Coordinates of C-alpha atoms and ligand atoms in Angstrom, one line a residue:
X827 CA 18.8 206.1 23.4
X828 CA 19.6 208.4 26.2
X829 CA 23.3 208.8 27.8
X830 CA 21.8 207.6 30.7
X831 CA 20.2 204.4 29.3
X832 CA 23.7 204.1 28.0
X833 CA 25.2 204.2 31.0
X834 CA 22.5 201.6 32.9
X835 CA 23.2 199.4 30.3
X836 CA 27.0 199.3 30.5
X837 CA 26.5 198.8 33.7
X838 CA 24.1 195.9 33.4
X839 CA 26.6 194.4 30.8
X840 CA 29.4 194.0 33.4
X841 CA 27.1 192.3 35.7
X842 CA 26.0 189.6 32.8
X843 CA 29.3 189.1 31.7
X844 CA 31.0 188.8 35.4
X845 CA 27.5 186.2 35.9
X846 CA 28.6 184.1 32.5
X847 CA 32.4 184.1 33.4
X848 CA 31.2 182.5 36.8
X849 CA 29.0 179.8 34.7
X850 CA 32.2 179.5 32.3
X851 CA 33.9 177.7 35.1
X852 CA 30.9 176.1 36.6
X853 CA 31.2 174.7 33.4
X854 CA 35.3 173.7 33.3
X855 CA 34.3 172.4 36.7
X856 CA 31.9 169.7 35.8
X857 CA 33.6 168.6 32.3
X858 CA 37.4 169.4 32.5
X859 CA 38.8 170.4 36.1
X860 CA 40.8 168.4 38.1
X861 CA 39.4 167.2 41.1
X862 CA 41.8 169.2 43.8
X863 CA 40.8 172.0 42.1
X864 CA 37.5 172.0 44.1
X865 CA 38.5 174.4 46.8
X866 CA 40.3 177.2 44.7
X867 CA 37.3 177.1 42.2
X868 CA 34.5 177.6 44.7
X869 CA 36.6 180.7 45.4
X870 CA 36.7 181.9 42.5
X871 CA 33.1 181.3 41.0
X872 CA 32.1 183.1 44.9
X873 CA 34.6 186.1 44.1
X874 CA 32.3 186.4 40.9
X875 CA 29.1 186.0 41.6
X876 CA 30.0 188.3 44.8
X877 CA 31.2 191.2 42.1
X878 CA 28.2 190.6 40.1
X879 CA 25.6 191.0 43.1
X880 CA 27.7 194.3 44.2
X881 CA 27.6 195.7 40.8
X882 CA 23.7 194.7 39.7
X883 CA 22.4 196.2 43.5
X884 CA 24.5 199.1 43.8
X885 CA 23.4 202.6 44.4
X886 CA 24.2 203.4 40.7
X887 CA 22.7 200.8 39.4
X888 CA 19.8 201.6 41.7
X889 CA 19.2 205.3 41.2
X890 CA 19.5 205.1 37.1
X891 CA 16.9 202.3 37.1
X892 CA 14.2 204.7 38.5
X893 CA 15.2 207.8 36.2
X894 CA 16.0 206.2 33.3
X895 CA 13.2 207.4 30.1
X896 CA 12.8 204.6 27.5
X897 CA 10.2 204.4 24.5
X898 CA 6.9 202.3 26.1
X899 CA 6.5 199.0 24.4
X900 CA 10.2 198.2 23.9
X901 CA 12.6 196.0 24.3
X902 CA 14.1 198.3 26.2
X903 CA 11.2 199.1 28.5
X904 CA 10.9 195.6 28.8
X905 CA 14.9 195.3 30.5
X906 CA 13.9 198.4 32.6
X907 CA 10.9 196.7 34.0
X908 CA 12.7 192.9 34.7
X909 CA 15.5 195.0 36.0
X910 CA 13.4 196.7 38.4
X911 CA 12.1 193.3 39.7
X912 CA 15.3 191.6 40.2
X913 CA 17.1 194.7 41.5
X914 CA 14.3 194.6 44.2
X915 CA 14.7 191.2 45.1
X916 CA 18.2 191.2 45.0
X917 CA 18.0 194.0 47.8
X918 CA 15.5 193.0 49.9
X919 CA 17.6 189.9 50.7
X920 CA 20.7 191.1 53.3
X921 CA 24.1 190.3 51.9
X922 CA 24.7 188.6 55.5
X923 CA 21.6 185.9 54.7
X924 CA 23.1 185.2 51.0
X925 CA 26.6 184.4 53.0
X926 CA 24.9 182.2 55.4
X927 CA 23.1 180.0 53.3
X928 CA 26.2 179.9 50.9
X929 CA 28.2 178.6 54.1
X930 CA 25.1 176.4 55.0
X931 CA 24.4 174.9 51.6
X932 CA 28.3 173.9 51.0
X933 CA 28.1 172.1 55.1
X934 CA 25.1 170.5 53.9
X935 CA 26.1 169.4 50.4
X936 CA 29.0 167.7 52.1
X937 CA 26.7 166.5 54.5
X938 CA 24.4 165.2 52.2
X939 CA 26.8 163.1 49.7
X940 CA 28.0 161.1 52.7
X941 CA 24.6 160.4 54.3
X942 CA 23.2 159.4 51.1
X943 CA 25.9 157.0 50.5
X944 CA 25.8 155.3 53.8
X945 CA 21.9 155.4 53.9
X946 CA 22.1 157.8 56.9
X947 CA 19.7 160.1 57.0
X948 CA 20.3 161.4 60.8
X949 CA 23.3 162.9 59.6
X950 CA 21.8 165.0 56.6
X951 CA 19.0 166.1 59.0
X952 CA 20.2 169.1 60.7
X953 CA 21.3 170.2 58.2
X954 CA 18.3 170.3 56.5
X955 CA 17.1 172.0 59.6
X956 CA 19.2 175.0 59.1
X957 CA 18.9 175.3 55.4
X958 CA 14.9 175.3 55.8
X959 CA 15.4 178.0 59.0
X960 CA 17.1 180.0 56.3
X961 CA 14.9 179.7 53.6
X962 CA 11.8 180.7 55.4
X963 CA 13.9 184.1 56.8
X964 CA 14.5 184.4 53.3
X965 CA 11.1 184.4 51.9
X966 CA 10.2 186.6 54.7
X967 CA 13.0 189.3 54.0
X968 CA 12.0 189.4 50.1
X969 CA 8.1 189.2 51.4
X970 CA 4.7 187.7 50.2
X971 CA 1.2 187.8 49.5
X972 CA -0.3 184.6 50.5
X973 CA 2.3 181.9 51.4
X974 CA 5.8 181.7 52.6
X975 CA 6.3 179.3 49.8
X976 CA 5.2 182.2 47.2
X977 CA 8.4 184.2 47.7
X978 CA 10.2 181.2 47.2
X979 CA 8.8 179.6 43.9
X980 CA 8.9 183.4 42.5
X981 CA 12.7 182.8 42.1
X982 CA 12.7 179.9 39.7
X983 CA 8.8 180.2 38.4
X984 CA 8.0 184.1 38.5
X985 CA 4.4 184.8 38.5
X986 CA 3.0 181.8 39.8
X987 CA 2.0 181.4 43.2
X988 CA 1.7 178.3 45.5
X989 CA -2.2 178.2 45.7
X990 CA -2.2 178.1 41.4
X991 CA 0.4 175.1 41.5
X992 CA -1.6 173.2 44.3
X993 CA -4.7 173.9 42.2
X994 CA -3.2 172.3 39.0
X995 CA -1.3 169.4 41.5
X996 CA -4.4 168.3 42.8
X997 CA -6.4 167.8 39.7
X998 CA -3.4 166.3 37.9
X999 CA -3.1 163.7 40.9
X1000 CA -6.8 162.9 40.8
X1001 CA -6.6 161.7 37.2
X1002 CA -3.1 160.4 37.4
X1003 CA -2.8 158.4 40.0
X1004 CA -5.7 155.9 38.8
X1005 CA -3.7 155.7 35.4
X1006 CA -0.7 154.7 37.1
X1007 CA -2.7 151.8 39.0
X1008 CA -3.9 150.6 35.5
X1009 CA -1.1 150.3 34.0
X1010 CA 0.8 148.4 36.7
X1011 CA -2.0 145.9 36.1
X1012 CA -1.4 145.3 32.5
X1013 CA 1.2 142.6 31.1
X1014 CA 4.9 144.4 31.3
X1015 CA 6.4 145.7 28.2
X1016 CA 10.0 144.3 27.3
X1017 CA 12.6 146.5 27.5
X1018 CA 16.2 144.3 28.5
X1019 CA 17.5 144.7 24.8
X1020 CA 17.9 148.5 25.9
X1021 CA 20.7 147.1 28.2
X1022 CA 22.7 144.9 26.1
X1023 CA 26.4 146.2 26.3
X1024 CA 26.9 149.0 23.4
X1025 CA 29.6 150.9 22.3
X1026 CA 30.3 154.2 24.3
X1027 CA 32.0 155.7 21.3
X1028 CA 29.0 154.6 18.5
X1029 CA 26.4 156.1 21.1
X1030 CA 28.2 159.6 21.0
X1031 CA 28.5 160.1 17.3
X1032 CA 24.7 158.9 17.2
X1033 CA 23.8 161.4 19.6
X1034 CA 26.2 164.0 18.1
X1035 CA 23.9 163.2 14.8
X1036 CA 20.7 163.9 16.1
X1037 CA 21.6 167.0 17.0
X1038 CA 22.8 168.0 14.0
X1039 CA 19.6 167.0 12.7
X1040 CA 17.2 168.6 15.2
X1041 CA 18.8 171.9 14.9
X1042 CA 20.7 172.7 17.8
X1043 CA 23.5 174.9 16.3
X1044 CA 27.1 173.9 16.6
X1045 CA 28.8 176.6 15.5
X1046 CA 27.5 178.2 18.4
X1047 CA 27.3 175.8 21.0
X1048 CA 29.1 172.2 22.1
X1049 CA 28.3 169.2 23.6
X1050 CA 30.7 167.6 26.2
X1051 CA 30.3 164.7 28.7
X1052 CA 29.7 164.9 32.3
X1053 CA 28.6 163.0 35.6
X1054 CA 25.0 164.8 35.6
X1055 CA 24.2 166.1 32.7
X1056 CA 22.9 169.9 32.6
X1057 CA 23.5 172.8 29.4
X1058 CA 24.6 176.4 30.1
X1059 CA 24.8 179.7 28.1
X1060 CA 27.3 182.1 28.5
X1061 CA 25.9 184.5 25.8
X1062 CA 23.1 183.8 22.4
X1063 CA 25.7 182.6 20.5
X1064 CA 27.7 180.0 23.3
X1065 CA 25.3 177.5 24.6
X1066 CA 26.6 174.5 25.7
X1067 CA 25.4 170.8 26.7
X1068 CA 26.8 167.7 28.6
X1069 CA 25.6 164.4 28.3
X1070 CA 25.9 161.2 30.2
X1071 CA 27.0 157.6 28.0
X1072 CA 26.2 154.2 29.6
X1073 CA 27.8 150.8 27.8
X1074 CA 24.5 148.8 29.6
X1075 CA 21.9 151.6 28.8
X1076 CA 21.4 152.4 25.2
X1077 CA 19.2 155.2 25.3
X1078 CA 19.8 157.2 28.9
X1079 CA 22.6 159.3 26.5
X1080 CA 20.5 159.6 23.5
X1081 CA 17.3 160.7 25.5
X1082 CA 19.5 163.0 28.0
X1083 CA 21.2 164.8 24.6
X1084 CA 17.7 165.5 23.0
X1085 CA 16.8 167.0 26.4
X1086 CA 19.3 169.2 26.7
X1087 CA 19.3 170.2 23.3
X1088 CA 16.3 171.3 23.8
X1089 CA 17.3 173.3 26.6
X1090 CA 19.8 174.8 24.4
X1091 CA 18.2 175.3 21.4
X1092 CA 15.8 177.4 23.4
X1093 CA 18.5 179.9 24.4
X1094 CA 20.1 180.1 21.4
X1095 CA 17.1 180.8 20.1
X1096 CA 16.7 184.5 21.8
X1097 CA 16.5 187.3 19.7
X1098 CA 20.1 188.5 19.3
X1099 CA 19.4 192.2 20.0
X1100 CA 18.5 191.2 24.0
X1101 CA 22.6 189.4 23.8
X1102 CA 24.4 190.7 26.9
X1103 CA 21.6 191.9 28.8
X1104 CA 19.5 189.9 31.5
X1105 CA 16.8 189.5 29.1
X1106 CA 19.0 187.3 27.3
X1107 CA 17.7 184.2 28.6
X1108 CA 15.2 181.6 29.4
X1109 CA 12.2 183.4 31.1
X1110 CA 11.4 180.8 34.2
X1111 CA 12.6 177.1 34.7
X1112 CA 9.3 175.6 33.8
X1113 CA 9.2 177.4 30.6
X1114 CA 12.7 175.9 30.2
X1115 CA 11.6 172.2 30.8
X1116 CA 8.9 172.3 28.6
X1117 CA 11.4 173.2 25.7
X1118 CA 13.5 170.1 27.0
X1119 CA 10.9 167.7 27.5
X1120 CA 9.0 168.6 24.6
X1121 CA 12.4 167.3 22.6
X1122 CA 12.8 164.3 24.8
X1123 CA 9.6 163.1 24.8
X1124 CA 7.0 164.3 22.9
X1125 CA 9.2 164.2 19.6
X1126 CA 12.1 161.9 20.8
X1127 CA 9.9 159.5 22.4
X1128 CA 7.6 159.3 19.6
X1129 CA 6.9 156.8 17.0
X1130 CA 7.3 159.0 14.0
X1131 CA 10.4 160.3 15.3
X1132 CA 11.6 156.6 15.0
X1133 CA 9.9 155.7 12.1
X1134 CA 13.1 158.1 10.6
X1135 CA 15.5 157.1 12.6
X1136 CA 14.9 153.2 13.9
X1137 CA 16.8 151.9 10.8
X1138 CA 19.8 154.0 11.6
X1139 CA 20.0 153.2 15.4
X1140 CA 20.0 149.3 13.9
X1141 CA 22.9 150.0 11.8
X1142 CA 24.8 151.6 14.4
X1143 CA 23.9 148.8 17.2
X1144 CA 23.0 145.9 15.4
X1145 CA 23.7 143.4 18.1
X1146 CA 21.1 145.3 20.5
X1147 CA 18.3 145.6 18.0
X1148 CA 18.4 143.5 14.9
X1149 CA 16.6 141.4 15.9
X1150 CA 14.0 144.4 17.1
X1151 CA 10.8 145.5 15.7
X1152 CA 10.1 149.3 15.6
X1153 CA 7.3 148.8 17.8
X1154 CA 8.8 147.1 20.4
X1155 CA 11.9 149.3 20.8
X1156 CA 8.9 152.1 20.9
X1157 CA 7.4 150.3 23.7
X1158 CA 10.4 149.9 25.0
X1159 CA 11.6 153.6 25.4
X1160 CA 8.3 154.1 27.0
X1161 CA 8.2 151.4 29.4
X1162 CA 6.0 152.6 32.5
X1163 CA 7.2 151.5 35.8
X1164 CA 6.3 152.5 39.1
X1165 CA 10.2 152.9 40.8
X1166 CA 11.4 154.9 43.4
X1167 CA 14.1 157.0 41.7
X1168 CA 12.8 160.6 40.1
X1169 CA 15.9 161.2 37.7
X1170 CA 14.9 157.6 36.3
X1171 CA 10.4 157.8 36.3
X1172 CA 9.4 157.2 33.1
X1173 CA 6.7 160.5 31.6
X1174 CA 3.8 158.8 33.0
X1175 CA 5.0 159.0 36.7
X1176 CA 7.4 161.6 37.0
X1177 CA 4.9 163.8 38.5
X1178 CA 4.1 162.4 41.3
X1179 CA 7.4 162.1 42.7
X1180 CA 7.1 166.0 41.9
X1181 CA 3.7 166.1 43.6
X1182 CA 5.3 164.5 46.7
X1183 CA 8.3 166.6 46.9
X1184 CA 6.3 169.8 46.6
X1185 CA 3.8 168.9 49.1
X1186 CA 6.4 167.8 51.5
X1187 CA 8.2 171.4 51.0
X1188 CA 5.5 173.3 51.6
X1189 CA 4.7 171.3 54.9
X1190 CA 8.2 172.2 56.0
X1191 CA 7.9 176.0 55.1
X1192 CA 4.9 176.2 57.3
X1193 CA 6.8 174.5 59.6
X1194 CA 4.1 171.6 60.1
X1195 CA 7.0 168.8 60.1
X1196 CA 10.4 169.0 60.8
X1197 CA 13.4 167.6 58.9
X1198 CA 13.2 164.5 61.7
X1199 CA 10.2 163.5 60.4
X1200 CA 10.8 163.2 57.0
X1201 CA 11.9 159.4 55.9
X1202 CA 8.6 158.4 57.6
X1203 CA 6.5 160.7 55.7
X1204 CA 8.4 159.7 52.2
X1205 CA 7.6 156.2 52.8
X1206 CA 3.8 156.9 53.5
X1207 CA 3.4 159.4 50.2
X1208 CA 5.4 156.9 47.4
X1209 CA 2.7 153.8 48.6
X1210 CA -0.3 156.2 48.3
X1211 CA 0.5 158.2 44.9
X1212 CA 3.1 155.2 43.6
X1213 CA 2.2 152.1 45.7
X1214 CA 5.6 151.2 46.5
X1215 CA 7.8 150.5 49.4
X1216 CA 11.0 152.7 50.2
X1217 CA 13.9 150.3 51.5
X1218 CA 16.3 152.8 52.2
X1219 CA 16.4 156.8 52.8
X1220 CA 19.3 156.7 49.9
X1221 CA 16.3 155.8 47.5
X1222 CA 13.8 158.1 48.9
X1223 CA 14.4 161.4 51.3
X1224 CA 18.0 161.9 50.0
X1225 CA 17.8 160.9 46.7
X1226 CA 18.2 164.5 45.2
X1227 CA 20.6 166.8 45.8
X1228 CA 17.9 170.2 45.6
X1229 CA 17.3 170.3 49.5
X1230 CA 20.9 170.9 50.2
X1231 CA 21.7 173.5 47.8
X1232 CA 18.7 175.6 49.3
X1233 CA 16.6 175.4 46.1
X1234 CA 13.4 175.2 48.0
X1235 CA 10.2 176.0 45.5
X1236 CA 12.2 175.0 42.6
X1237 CA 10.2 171.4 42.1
X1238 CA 6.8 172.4 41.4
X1239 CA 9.3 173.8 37.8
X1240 CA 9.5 170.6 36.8
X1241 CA 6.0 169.3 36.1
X1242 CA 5.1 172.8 35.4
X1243 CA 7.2 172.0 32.7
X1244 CA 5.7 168.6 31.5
X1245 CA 2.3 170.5 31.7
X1246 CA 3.1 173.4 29.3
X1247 CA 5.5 171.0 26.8
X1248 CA 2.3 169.3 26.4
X1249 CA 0.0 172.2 25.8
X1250 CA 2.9 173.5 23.4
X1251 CA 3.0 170.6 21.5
X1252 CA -0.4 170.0 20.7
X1253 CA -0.6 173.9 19.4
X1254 CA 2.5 173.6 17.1
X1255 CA 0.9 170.2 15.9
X1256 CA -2.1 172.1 14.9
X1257 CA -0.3 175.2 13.4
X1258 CA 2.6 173.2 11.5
X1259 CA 1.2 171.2 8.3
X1260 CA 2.1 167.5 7.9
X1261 CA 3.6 168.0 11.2
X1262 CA 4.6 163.6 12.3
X1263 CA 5.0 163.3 8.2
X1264 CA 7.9 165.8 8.6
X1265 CA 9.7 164.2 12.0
X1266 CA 9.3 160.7 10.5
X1267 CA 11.4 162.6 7.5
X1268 CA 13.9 164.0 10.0
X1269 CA 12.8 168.2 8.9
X1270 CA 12.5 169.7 12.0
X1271 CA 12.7 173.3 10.8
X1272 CA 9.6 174.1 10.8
X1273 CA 8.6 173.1 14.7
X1274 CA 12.4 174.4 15.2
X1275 CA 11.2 177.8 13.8
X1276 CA 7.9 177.8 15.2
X1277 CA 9.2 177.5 19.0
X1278 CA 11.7 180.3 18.2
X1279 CA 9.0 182.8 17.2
X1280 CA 6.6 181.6 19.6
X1281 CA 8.5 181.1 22.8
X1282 CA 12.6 181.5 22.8
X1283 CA 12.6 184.5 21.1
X1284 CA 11.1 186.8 24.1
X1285 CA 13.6 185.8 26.5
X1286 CA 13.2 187.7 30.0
X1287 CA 10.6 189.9 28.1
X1288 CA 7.1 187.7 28.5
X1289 CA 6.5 185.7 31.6
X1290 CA 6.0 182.2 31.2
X1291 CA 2.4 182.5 31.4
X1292 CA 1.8 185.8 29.3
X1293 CA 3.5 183.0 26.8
X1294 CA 1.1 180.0 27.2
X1295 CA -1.6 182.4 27.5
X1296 CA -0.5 183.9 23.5
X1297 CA 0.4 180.7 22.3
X1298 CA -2.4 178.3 23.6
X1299 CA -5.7 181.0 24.1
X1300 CA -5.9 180.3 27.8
X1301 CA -3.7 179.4 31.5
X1302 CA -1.6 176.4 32.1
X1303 CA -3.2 173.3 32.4
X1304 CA -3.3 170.1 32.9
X1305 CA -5.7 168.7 30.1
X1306 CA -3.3 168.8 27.5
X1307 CA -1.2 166.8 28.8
X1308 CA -3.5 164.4 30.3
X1309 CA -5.2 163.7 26.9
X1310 CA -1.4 163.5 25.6
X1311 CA -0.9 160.6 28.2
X1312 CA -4.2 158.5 27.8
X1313 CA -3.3 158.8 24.2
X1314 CA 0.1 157.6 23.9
X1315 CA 0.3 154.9 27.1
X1316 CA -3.6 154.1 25.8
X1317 CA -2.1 152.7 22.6
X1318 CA 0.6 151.1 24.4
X1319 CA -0.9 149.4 27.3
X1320 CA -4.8 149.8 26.0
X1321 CA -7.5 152.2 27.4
X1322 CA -7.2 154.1 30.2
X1323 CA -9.3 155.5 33.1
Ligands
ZN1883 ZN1 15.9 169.9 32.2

């Protein structure tokens, strides 16, 4: 390769390893550090990510991009092309507007924790007002086609754009919303075993087994506890996850450790030769929760899965579940309830709370409600799409801690997600012989390798939909996962609309 491509790329390594040095304590922060540490690490994961941001849109880095030669149809054009995007973005928004919403977001982060555990909304609100004021300069600065909202989304979802999302929203909420109101009229499945009291300690080394068994790679990755649980990667070969263990909720660890190994797996799962570079990683947040979800639920929510591993899980807690059938632990891990809480909906109606928060977003980036209005409008959406009532803001506006970091447009990623694990699964079902025959066995080495050639390999270097497009024959979609649904919660709670 050329001296110069040489030196971009030098360049473009600093910036990736000052980036996964600021994650590294990101990380110490949420599993190891010392509470009084918060102020002094803040500093220091801003001095970071400041050095990064200087380095990646520097002159230098700038001017090399655009005369750099590479060989079309490499990896290397590929870096030169994402490079170019990102370096753009990254100027086009003024250093002053990053500092502001970084001074905004940790005022309203404050702001938020305390209104949301006193149920007082009026005090997260102008807050909210700000960090929306900011977010719309922001999508202006880095500019749009259509929508305000476009710019936004772009950061977490690139290449999908505000009118495609409502498009796929408002089919999916046509069909879905019907479903829900079915099943809320059938007899309730069982589920209270789940809660019996369980030992912390058994849960772990269960959960520390199924990854083992699923393939998540320890030698070059960990799992550690936290108070939400979330994985990270520092590099291809250090990807790490957290999980969360209950005493009175057997599952919540077990299901959050598949998801996140699936997370994992999918970034240890890049092709090695992209390591270092900004390539080296997931290529859109959607794309990333279908490789989560697709663990969690489709497989780990399955009845072959537990076919396999039922007998275990009754070994290991036989005062929860001896006196369990397979079937009705299955029905239990797949209880349906309508409930007001996102981070706890159930696959069936975890997109409309999704649905809901986008079209509220959108509403407030076109700055046809303001922040004041909010609670009311919360309460009005969960009775139409969930047909429940919201008894305090804690469980409905302020819920979720998204709004106050400034993650506007980052929503929509998460049923995205749901949407392409399904249309995934049912191709790798397809492609992979004897495919439940081999979960119910516990081999998982052929789905394992079969996402890593279809999907984590790329990294960066195919958008999320160039992949669906390859791997399924046409666009995301909700079908899939809509058959998927009438399917599974059809055989657990009989036919559906
Ligand atoms: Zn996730």
């Amino acid at each position: 390769m050329s001296p110069k491509f040489n030196e971009l790329l030098a360049l473009l390594n600093t910036v990736h390893d000052l980036e996964a040095a600021a994650e590294l304590l990101q990380w110490d922060q949420e599993v190891n550090m010392p509470d009084a540490a918060t102020e002094s690490r803040a500093r220091q994961v801003a001095t970071l990510s400041r050095a990064a941001h200087e380095q990646f849109t520097s002159e230098q880095v700038g001017d090399l991009l655009h005369c750099v030669e590479v060989p079309p149809n490499s990896w290397q054009a590929d870096l030169i092309r994402v490079a170019r995007e990102d370096h753009e973005r990254a100027r086009r928004i003024p250093a002053a507007l990053v500092s502001r919403l970084a001074i905004a977001s940790g005022r309203a982060k404050a702001a938020w924790r305390q209104a949301r555990q006193d149920d007082d909304y009026a005090r997260f609100a102008p807050h909210l007002e700000t960090i929306i004021a900011l977010c719309i300069e922001k999508a202006h600065a880095i500019g749009f086609k259509e929508h305000p909202y476009d710019a936004l989304l772009d950061e977490y979802e690139p290449g999908m754009t505000t009118a495609q999302v409502r498009d796929l929203f408002g089919s999916l909420r046509n069909d879905l919303v019907p479903i829900v109101k079915a099943i809320a009229a059938r007899p309730a499945v069982t589920d209270s075993f789940l809660r019996t009291t369980t030992d912390t300690t058994a849960q772990w080394d269960f959960g520390m087994g199924l990854l083992r068994r699923i393939g998540y790679d320890l030698s070059r990755g960990r799992q550690d506890t936290s108070a939400h649980p979330f994985s990270t990667s520092f590099s291809v070969h250090d990807v790490r996850i957290t999980t969360r263990l209950h005493a009175n909720n057997l599952c919540s660890g077990l299901f959050s450790t598949l998801h996140e190994a699936g997370h994992g797996m999918y970034e240890q799962g890049v092709d090695p030769k992209l390591e270092g570079t900004l390539l080296a990683r997931g290529t859109s947040l959607g794309m990333h929760e279908s490789q989560s979800r697709l663990w969690e639920n489709q497989i780990g929510r399955s009845l072959p899965f537990w076919r396999g591993f039922y007998p275990d899980l009754q070994r290991a807690f036989p005062q929860a579940l001896d006196q369990v059938p397979l079937n009705a632990f299955y029905q239990a891990i797949n209880k349906v309830t309508a409930s007001p809480i996102r981070v706890e909906a159930d696959e069936v109606t975890y997109n409309l709370h999704i649905m809901l928060r986008f079209e509220i977003e959108q509403l407030l980036v076109e700055q046809k409600v303001g922040a004041a209005e909010l609670p009311d409008l919360w309460r009005t959406k969960m009775r139409e799409y969930l047909g429940i009532n919201i008894n305090s803001d804690t469980d409905g506006v302020l819920q979720d801690i998204h709004w106050s970091l400034g993650a506007i447009g980052y929503y929509p990623t998460y049923a995205l997600g749901n949407l392409m694990s399904a249309q995934i699964f049912a191709c790798a079902k397809e492609a992979i012989p004897d495919f439940d025959d081999n979960i119910a066995r516990g081999i998982f080495g052929p789905l394992g390798a079969w996402l890593t050639s279809n999907i984590h390999q790329w990294g960066r270097t195919r958008t999320a939909s160039q992949i669906v497009q390859t791997v399924t024959g046409g666009a995301v979609s909700t079908r899939p996962w809509l058959a998927y649904i009438r399917q599974k919660y059809g055989g657990i709670y009989g036919g559906l609309p």
